[in-house]
Short mmCIF file of C-alpha atoms in Angstrom, two decimals:
data_model
loop_
_atom_site.label_atom_id
_atom_site.label_comp_id
_atom_site.label_asym_id
_atom_site.label_seq_id
_atom_site.Cartn_x
_atom_site.Cartn_y
_atom_site.Cartn_z
CA UNK A 829 -11.10 -28.64 -32.36
CA UNK A 830 -13.78 -29.42 -30.06
CA UNK A 831 -17.44 -28.46 -29.56
CA UNK A 832 -19.13 -27.56 -26.60
CA UNK A 833 -22.36 -25.39 -25.79
CA UNK A 834 -22.31 -22.41 -23.10
CA UNK A 835 -25.48 -20.79 -22.49
CA UNK A 836 -27.46 -22.59 -25.51
CA UNK A 837 -24.67 -21.17 -27.54
CA UNK A 838 -22.76 -23.73 -29.37
CA UNK A 839 -19.10 -23.12 -30.23
CA UNK A 840 -15.91 -24.64 -31.71
CA UNK A 841 -12.98 -24.43 -29.46
CA UNK A 842 -9.49 -25.27 -30.34
CA UNK A 843 -8.12 -27.16 -27.39
CA UNK A 844 -4.55 -27.67 -28.00
CA UNK A 845 -3.53 -25.92 -24.73
CA UNK A 846 -6.06 -28.07 -22.54
CA UNK A 847 -8.39 -24.99 -22.17
CA UNK A 848 -10.19 -24.15 -18.83
CA UNK A 849 -13.90 -23.68 -19.19
CA UNK A 850 -12.95 -19.77 -17.86
CA UNK A 851 -10.56 -19.62 -20.77
CA UNK A 852 -12.83 -20.57 -23.11
CA UNK A 853 -15.50 -18.64 -22.17
CA UNK A 854 -13.15 -15.26 -22.44
CA UNK A 855 -12.55 -16.10 -25.90
CA UNK A 856 -16.18 -16.08 -26.73
CA UNK A 857 -16.72 -12.88 -24.81
CA UNK A 858 -18.88 -14.69 -22.11
CA UNK A 859 -18.77 -13.32 -18.65
CA UNK A 860 -18.02 -15.31 -15.65
CA UNK A 861 -17.26 -13.78 -12.34
CA UNK A 862 -13.91 -14.62 -10.15
CA UNK A 863 -12.08 -13.37 -7.10
CA UNK A 864 -8.87 -15.59 -7.16
CA UNK A 865 -8.22 -16.26 -10.87
CA UNK A 866 -5.69 -14.25 -13.05
CA UNK A 867 -4.89 -15.19 -16.51
CA UNK A 868 -1.17 -15.19 -16.05
CA UNK A 869 -1.63 -17.16 -12.97
CA UNK A 870 -1.91 -21.00 -12.34
CA UNK A 871 -5.58 -21.91 -11.75
CA UNK A 872 -6.63 -22.94 -7.80
CA UNK A 873 -10.36 -22.76 -7.62
CA UNK A 874 -10.15 -21.39 -4.18
CA UNK A 875 -12.74 -18.75 -4.36
CA UNK A 876 -15.46 -20.82 -5.64
CA UNK A 877 -17.19 -17.69 -7.37
CA UNK A 878 -16.68 -19.31 -10.98
CA UNK A 879 -18.51 -22.15 -10.20
CA UNK A 880 -20.64 -23.26 -13.16
CA UNK A 881 -23.27 -25.75 -14.02
CA UNK A 882 -22.14 -28.84 -16.62
CA UNK A 883 -25.17 -31.05 -17.53
CA UNK A 884 -24.57 -34.59 -16.30
CA UNK A 885 -22.25 -33.91 -13.44
CA UNK A 886 -24.08 -33.56 -10.43
CA UNK A 887 -21.43 -30.97 -8.65
CA UNK A 888 -20.79 -27.28 -9.55
CA UNK A 889 -17.46 -27.03 -10.82
CA UNK A 890 -14.73 -24.09 -10.72
CA UNK A 891 -14.46 -22.87 -14.21
CA UNK A 892 -10.95 -21.54 -13.64
CA UNK A 893 -9.56 -25.23 -12.97
CA UNK A 894 -12.14 -27.67 -15.07
CA UNK A 895 -10.57 -28.21 -18.36
CA UNK A 896 -13.28 -28.15 -21.22
CA UNK A 897 -13.98 -31.54 -23.31
CA UNK A 898 -15.79 -32.45 -26.36
CA UNK A 899 -19.58 -32.17 -26.03
CA UNK A 900 -19.41 -30.02 -22.96
CA UNK A 901 -22.67 -28.22 -22.02
CA UNK A 902 -21.95 -25.62 -19.60
CA UNK A 903 -24.41 -22.95 -17.72
CA UNK A 904 -22.62 -20.22 -16.34
CA UNK A 905 -25.73 -18.43 -14.93
CA UNK A 906 -28.17 -20.47 -13.97
CA UNK A 907 -30.60 -20.12 -11.05
CA UNK A 908 -28.54 -23.12 -9.10
CA UNK A 909 -25.32 -21.38 -9.87
CA UNK A 910 -26.79 -17.90 -9.01
CA UNK A 911 -27.69 -19.10 -5.86
CA UNK A 912 -24.19 -20.64 -4.59
CA UNK A 913 -22.34 -17.34 -5.74
CA UNK A 914 -24.47 -15.22 -3.54
CA UNK A 915 -23.80 -17.47 -0.51
CA UNK A 916 -20.01 -17.26 -0.96
CA UNK A 917 -20.03 -13.60 -1.36
CA UNK A 918 -22.43 -13.55 1.43
CA UNK A 919 -20.25 -15.36 3.50
CA UNK A 920 -17.32 -13.53 2.64
CA UNK A 921 -18.69 -10.22 3.60
CA UNK A 922 -19.31 -11.82 7.39
CA UNK A 923 -15.98 -10.58 8.29
CA UNK A 924 -14.81 -7.59 5.33
CA UNK A 925 -15.80 -4.38 6.25
CA UNK A 926 -18.43 -2.28 4.38
CA UNK A 927 -16.75 0.74 4.35
CA UNK A 928 -16.37 1.50 0.64
CA UNK A 929 -16.72 5.03 0.64
CA UNK A 930 -13.34 5.40 2.01
CA UNK A 931 -11.43 2.48 0.85
CA UNK A 932 -8.46 3.03 -1.66
CA UNK A 933 -10.07 0.55 -4.20
CA UNK A 934 -13.55 1.98 -4.31
CA UNK A 935 -14.15 1.86 -8.10
CA UNK A 936 -12.17 -1.07 -8.92
CA UNK A 937 -12.58 -3.40 -6.04
CA UNK A 938 -13.56 -6.90 -7.65
CA UNK A 939 -15.59 -7.86 -4.52
CA UNK A 940 -17.54 -4.79 -4.77
CA UNK A 941 -18.24 -5.87 -8.42
CA UNK A 942 -19.32 -9.19 -7.68
CA UNK A 943 -21.70 -8.08 -4.89
CA UNK A 944 -22.83 -5.45 -7.22
CA UNK A 945 -23.37 -7.86 -10.03
CA UNK A 946 -25.10 -10.19 -7.87
CA UNK A 947 -27.46 -7.65 -5.86
CA UNK A 948 -25.78 -7.92 -2.36
CA UNK A 949 -25.58 -5.18 -0.09
CA UNK A 950 -24.99 -6.92 3.03
CA UNK A 951 -24.41 -10.41 4.72
CA UNK A 952 -27.73 -11.89 6.63
CA UNK A 953 -25.06 -14.27 8.44
CA UNK A 954 -23.26 -11.33 10.19
CA UNK A 955 -23.54 -11.29 13.83
CA UNK A 956 -22.61 -8.61 16.30
CA UNK A 957 -18.50 -8.57 16.55
CA UNK A 958 -17.97 -10.79 13.55
CA UNK A 959 -16.65 -7.58 11.39
CA UNK A 960 -12.75 -8.14 10.91
CA UNK A 961 -10.81 -5.25 12.94
CA UNK A 962 -8.31 -7.16 14.98
CA UNK A 963 -5.62 -6.18 12.73
CA UNK A 964 -3.56 -3.22 12.88
CA UNK A 965 -2.95 -1.07 9.92
CA UNK A 966 0.68 -1.96 8.55
CA UNK A 967 1.82 1.35 7.12
CA UNK A 968 5.96 0.49 8.10
CA UNK A 969 6.43 -0.10 4.46
CA UNK A 970 7.41 3.12 2.77
CA UNK A 971 5.57 1.88 -0.53
CA UNK A 972 2.58 0.40 0.55
CA UNK A 973 0.04 -0.27 3.44
CA UNK A 974 -1.34 -3.40 4.19
CA UNK A 975 -4.75 -4.05 6.05
CA UNK A 976 -5.37 -7.49 6.58
CA UNK A 977 -8.89 -6.50 7.98
CA UNK A 978 -9.81 -6.19 4.27
CA UNK A 979 -8.05 -9.36 3.03
CA UNK A 980 -10.54 -12.37 1.59
CA UNK A 981 -7.71 -14.86 1.65
CA UNK A 982 -7.90 -15.34 -2.16
CA UNK A 983 -4.31 -15.72 -2.30
CA UNK A 984 -3.11 -13.96 -5.54
CA UNK A 985 -0.54 -11.94 -3.48
CA UNK A 986 1.32 -15.02 -2.48
CA UNK A 987 0.69 -16.78 -6.03
CA UNK A 988 2.37 -13.94 -7.77
CA UNK A 989 4.98 -13.70 -5.23
CA UNK A 990 5.96 -17.47 -5.84
CA UNK A 991 5.10 -18.09 -9.44
CA UNK A 992 6.29 -14.29 -11.06
CA UNK A 993 8.77 -12.72 -8.60
CA UNK A 994 9.82 -16.25 -7.24
CA UNK A 995 10.57 -14.40 -3.93
CA UNK A 996 8.11 -16.70 -1.65
CA UNK A 997 7.88 -13.50 0.71
CA UNK A 998 4.48 -14.11 1.85
CA UNK A 999 2.30 -17.07 2.39
CA UNK A 1000 -0.96 -18.24 4.71
CA UNK A 1001 -0.57 -18.39 8.20
CA UNK A 1002 -2.44 -19.92 11.24
CA UNK A 1003 -5.47 -21.67 10.38
CA UNK A 1004 -9.48 -21.05 10.62
CA UNK A 1005 -10.58 -17.53 11.90
CA UNK A 1006 -6.90 -16.73 12.63
CA UNK A 1007 -5.74 -17.54 8.75
CA UNK A 1008 -3.99 -14.30 7.20
CA UNK A 1009 -1.69 -13.82 4.72
CA UNK A 1010 1.69 -13.00 6.54
CA UNK A 1011 5.15 -12.67 5.98
CA UNK A 1012 7.01 -16.06 5.34
CA UNK A 1013 10.43 -14.68 6.53
CA UNK A 1014 11.10 -11.43 7.61
CA UNK A 1015 10.40 -8.80 4.78
CA UNK A 1016 13.73 -7.17 5.43
CA UNK A 1017 15.32 -10.47 4.29
CA UNK A 1018 13.15 -11.51 1.27
CA UNK A 1019 10.74 -8.85 0.08
CA UNK A 1020 12.21 -6.86 -3.06
CA UNK A 1021 9.28 -4.72 -3.27
CA UNK A 1022 8.37 -5.22 -6.98
CA UNK A 1023 4.21 -4.50 -5.96
CA UNK A 1024 3.04 -6.79 -7.91
CA UNK A 1025 0.99 -8.12 -4.89
CA UNK A 1026 -0.30 -4.58 -4.66
CA UNK A 1027 -1.22 -4.62 -8.30
CA UNK A 1028 -2.97 -8.04 -8.21
CA UNK A 1029 -5.00 -7.50 -4.86
CA UNK A 1030 -8.41 -7.67 -5.80
CA UNK A 1031 -9.82 -5.44 -2.73
CA UNK A 1032 -8.31 -2.88 -0.44
CA UNK A 1033 -6.28 -5.01 1.62
CA UNK A 1034 -3.25 -3.55 -0.29
CA UNK A 1035 -2.80 -0.15 -1.26
CA UNK A 1036 0.13 2.14 -2.69
CA UNK A 1037 0.90 4.98 -0.22
CA UNK A 1038 1.84 7.44 -2.74
CA UNK A 1039 -1.31 7.31 -4.91
CA UNK A 1040 -3.52 8.03 -2.33
CA UNK A 1041 -5.84 10.94 -2.87
CA UNK A 1042 -4.64 11.28 -6.38
CA UNK A 1043 -7.58 9.90 -8.19
CA UNK A 1044 -10.17 7.51 -8.38
CA UNK A 1045 -10.19 4.78 -10.79
CA UNK A 1046 -12.70 5.87 -13.25
CA UNK A 1047 -10.71 9.43 -13.34
CA UNK A 1048 -7.62 8.05 -14.92
CA UNK A 1049 -6.55 7.55 -18.09
CA UNK A 1050 -3.42 5.27 -18.98
CA UNK A 1051 -0.33 6.17 -20.66
CA UNK A 1052 2.09 3.45 -22.29
CA UNK A 1053 5.77 4.41 -21.73
CA UNK A 1054 9.24 2.50 -21.28
CA UNK A 1055 10.87 2.81 -17.46
CA UNK A 1056 13.59 5.47 -17.51
CA UNK A 1057 15.49 3.86 -14.71
CA UNK A 1058 17.98 1.74 -16.64
CA UNK A 1059 18.36 0.15 -19.77
CA UNK A 1060 16.46 -2.94 -19.80
CA UNK A 1061 13.07 -1.12 -21.34
CA UNK A 1062 10.61 -2.38 -19.22
CA UNK A 1063 7.10 -1.54 -20.17
CA UNK A 1064 5.03 0.75 -17.74
CA UNK A 1065 1.53 2.04 -17.81
CA UNK A 1066 1.08 5.33 -16.02
CA UNK A 1067 -2.46 6.05 -14.84
CA UNK A 1068 -2.70 9.93 -14.94
CA UNK A 1069 -5.67 11.89 -13.42
CA UNK A 1070 -7.56 13.38 -16.28
CA UNK A 1071 -8.66 16.40 -14.31
CA UNK A 1072 -5.44 17.43 -12.22
CA UNK A 1073 -3.04 15.88 -15.21
CA UNK A 1074 -0.85 14.47 -11.88
CA UNK A 1075 0.18 10.89 -11.77
CA UNK A 1076 -1.58 8.40 -9.58
CA UNK A 1077 0.49 5.30 -9.90
CA UNK A 1078 2.37 3.11 -12.15
CA UNK A 1079 1.38 -0.21 -12.97
CA UNK A 1080 2.48 -3.01 -15.52
CA UNK A 1081 0.34 -5.53 -18.11
CA UNK A 1082 1.19 -8.82 -17.07
CA UNK A 1083 -0.75 -10.47 -19.53
CA UNK A 1084 1.60 -8.84 -22.52
CA UNK A 1085 3.38 -11.13 -24.40
CA UNK A 1086 5.63 -8.83 -26.38
CA UNK A 1087 6.92 -6.51 -23.74
CA UNK A 1088 10.36 -7.30 -22.11
CA UNK A 1089 9.25 -7.43 -18.40
CA UNK A 1090 6.17 -9.48 -18.98
CA UNK A 1091 4.25 -7.22 -16.01
CA UNK A 1092 7.17 -7.16 -14.14
CA UNK A 1093 9.00 -4.30 -12.26
CA UNK A 1094 11.56 -3.37 -10.02
CA UNK A 1095 10.86 -1.01 -7.04
CA UNK A 1096 12.29 1.94 -8.62
CA UNK A 1097 10.12 1.53 -11.81
CA UNK A 1098 6.97 0.77 -10.21
CA UNK A 1099 7.23 3.08 -6.95
CA UNK A 1100 9.71 5.68 -7.73
CA UNK A 1101 8.20 8.00 -10.02
CA UNK A 1102 7.80 11.09 -7.72
CA UNK A 1103 10.96 12.96 -9.26
CA UNK A 1104 8.85 13.53 -12.37
CA UNK A 1105 6.93 16.23 -10.54
CA UNK A 1106 10.16 17.44 -8.44
CA UNK A 1107 10.34 21.46 -8.62
CA UNK A 1108 14.42 20.67 -8.93
CA UNK A 1109 13.67 18.68 -11.96
CA UNK A 1110 15.76 20.38 -14.92
CA UNK A 1111 13.60 20.62 -17.60
CA UNK A 1112 15.48 22.95 -20.03
CA UNK A 1113 19.25 22.89 -21.27
CA UNK A 1114 21.26 25.16 -19.26
CA UNK A 1115 24.32 27.20 -20.31
CA UNK A 1116 26.56 28.70 -18.01
CA UNK A 1117 27.30 32.37 -19.15
CA UNK A 1118 30.11 34.66 -18.72
CA UNK A 1119 28.91 36.07 -15.44
CA UNK A 1120 29.21 31.80 -14.33
CA UNK A 1121 25.31 31.33 -13.80
CA UNK A 1122 23.47 28.78 -15.44
CA UNK A 1123 21.00 30.36 -17.72
CA UNK A 1124 18.09 28.53 -19.91
CA UNK A 1125 18.57 28.05 -23.55
CA UNK A 1126 16.99 26.55 -26.15
CA UNK A 1127 17.98 22.63 -27.64
CA UNK A 1128 19.38 24.05 -31.01
CA UNK A 1129 21.66 26.63 -28.74
CA UNK A 1130 22.50 23.92 -26.60
CA UNK A 1131 23.98 21.77 -29.75
CA UNK A 1132 25.66 24.15 -31.24
CA UNK A 1133 27.30 25.21 -27.88
CA UNK A 1134 28.48 21.33 -27.42
CA UNK A 1135 29.63 20.80 -31.04
CA UNK A 1136 31.39 24.35 -31.01
CA UNK A 1137 33.29 23.73 -27.69
CA UNK A 1138 34.14 20.08 -28.73
CA UNK A 1139 35.46 21.10 -31.93
CA UNK A 1140 37.92 23.74 -30.20
CA UNK A 1141 39.22 21.41 -27.58
CA UNK A 1142 39.87 18.86 -30.26
CA UNK A 1143 41.74 21.27 -32.52
CA UNK A 1144 43.67 22.88 -29.28
CA UNK A 1145 44.66 19.68 -27.17
CA UNK A 1146 43.85 16.40 -29.42
CA UNK A 1147 40.97 14.05 -29.39
CA UNK A 1148 41.99 12.47 -26.12
CA UNK A 1149 41.56 15.65 -24.37
CA UNK A 1150 37.79 14.66 -24.78
CA UNK A 1151 36.43 11.84 -22.53
CA UNK A 1152 32.54 10.96 -22.37
CA UNK A 1153 30.12 9.71 -19.82
CA UNK A 1154 27.11 6.98 -20.91
CA UNK A 1155 24.44 5.85 -18.56
CA UNK A 1156 22.90 2.87 -17.73
CA UNK A 1157 19.18 4.78 -17.90
CA UNK A 1158 20.10 4.84 -21.59
CA UNK A 1159 19.14 1.90 -24.05
CA UNK A 1160 21.78 -0.19 -25.67
CA UNK A 1161 21.12 1.38 -28.96
CA UNK A 1162 22.11 5.05 -27.41
CA UNK A 1163 24.97 3.39 -25.61
CA UNK A 1164 26.36 2.12 -28.74
CA UNK A 1165 25.79 5.51 -30.58
CA UNK A 1166 27.58 7.29 -28.10
CA UNK A 1167 30.74 4.84 -28.19
CA UNK A 1168 30.42 5.01 -32.14
CA UNK A 1169 30.55 8.85 -32.00
CA UNK A 1170 33.40 9.11 -29.11
CA UNK A 1171 35.77 6.50 -31.42
CA UNK A 1172 34.60 7.22 -34.85
CA UNK A 1173 33.76 11.11 -34.82
CA UNK A 1174 35.90 12.51 -31.88
CA UNK A 1175 38.83 9.64 -32.15
CA UNK A 1176 39.19 8.75 -28.70
CA UNK A 1177 38.88 5.53 -26.70
CA UNK A 1178 37.80 7.94 -23.29
CA UNK A 1179 34.14 6.82 -22.67
CA UNK A 1180 32.65 5.29 -19.33
CA UNK A 1181 29.97 3.77 -18.38
CA UNK A 1182 27.99 4.46 -14.98
CA UNK A 1183 26.61 0.98 -14.39
CA UNK A 1184 25.17 1.92 -10.94
CA UNK A 1185 22.91 4.39 -12.46
#
C-alpha cells in the first residue's frame, strides 16, 4: 500500500501491480481525459491529452504511462495542465474536419467530448487549405469504411490489431504530414475483419456500413447476449434503437474478465447479424399437412408431432432407422444432451455434427 495525493485529496493505493496514475485515478473516480489510452491495451502515451502535473517534477507527465509512487502529489486539472491540453487539441483540429453534424461518430466521438470539455470550437492555428481532405473514402470493404481524413493517428486500431487480434494487418505508414494508418500488407492476405479496430476508434475514421442511419448513440440501449454462430459462447452486446426497435450494431466488451472471448469476435459474430431481420426467417414451427403445405404450429404441437413420429418409426423399423444431426451453433452441453438422447432414449449411434455450420 502506498499513499498519494490527487487534486489535494489523499488516497491509499494498493500498488502491487505497478499501477499508473491513470489507473489510480480511474479507481478513485477521478476523470482524466485521453484519446490514445484504453484500459485493455498497453499504454503508449502518444496523444498527450492525459498530461498531469506532479509536484517536484518540472515536466508534465502522461498519466497513462507514468507509474505512481509513494508520496506523489498529482494535479490533474491545474491551470498549466489545462493550457497544454487545449494546445494539443487545437493542434489536432488543424487537419481534422469539423463536420460533426453528418459524422457517423457524432455523439460518441471522444475528440468531440474532450474539445467540449475544454471549451474548444475551432483551432486558432488553422490556415486556408489545412483541412485534411486528400484521402478518398475507402468503402471497398463489405463491413466498414475508412475515412483517413478524420484519423488523429492515436494508434488504437494498430495496437488492438497487434495485441488482441495478433494479425498485424495495419501500421503507421510514411512520416510527418503524410503519416497515415495503412495496411501493413494486403488486406486480403492479413485482415480477418474482426472489427476490433472499428470499435476502439475514438473518432469517425472507421465506421460500420450496416449501422449507418440506424440510430444515434444516445438512442441506443444495450442487450447482452451470446453469439449464435458457433458453440464457443462468445459474449456480445447488441445495440438496439429504443424508438424503432431495430438493431444498430453489435459490439463486445474488451474489459470483461469473465467472458469467453474477452472482447474479441469473429467477422460473423460482429457483422453478420442482418439475418435477424430477414423476412425469410422462420420464427415458428412448421408442420407439413396432408396437402403437402407447411403450416405454422405451436411448440407443443411440434414437440408432440416429433415424439409421436419417432415412436412410430422406432416401433416399425427399429432404432437404427432414426438418425440425428447436431449443430456447431449449439453449445457443447446441448450437443452432449442430443447424443445422450440418441443413444440412451432412442437406442442408436446414428448422430452426426455439422462442424462447418
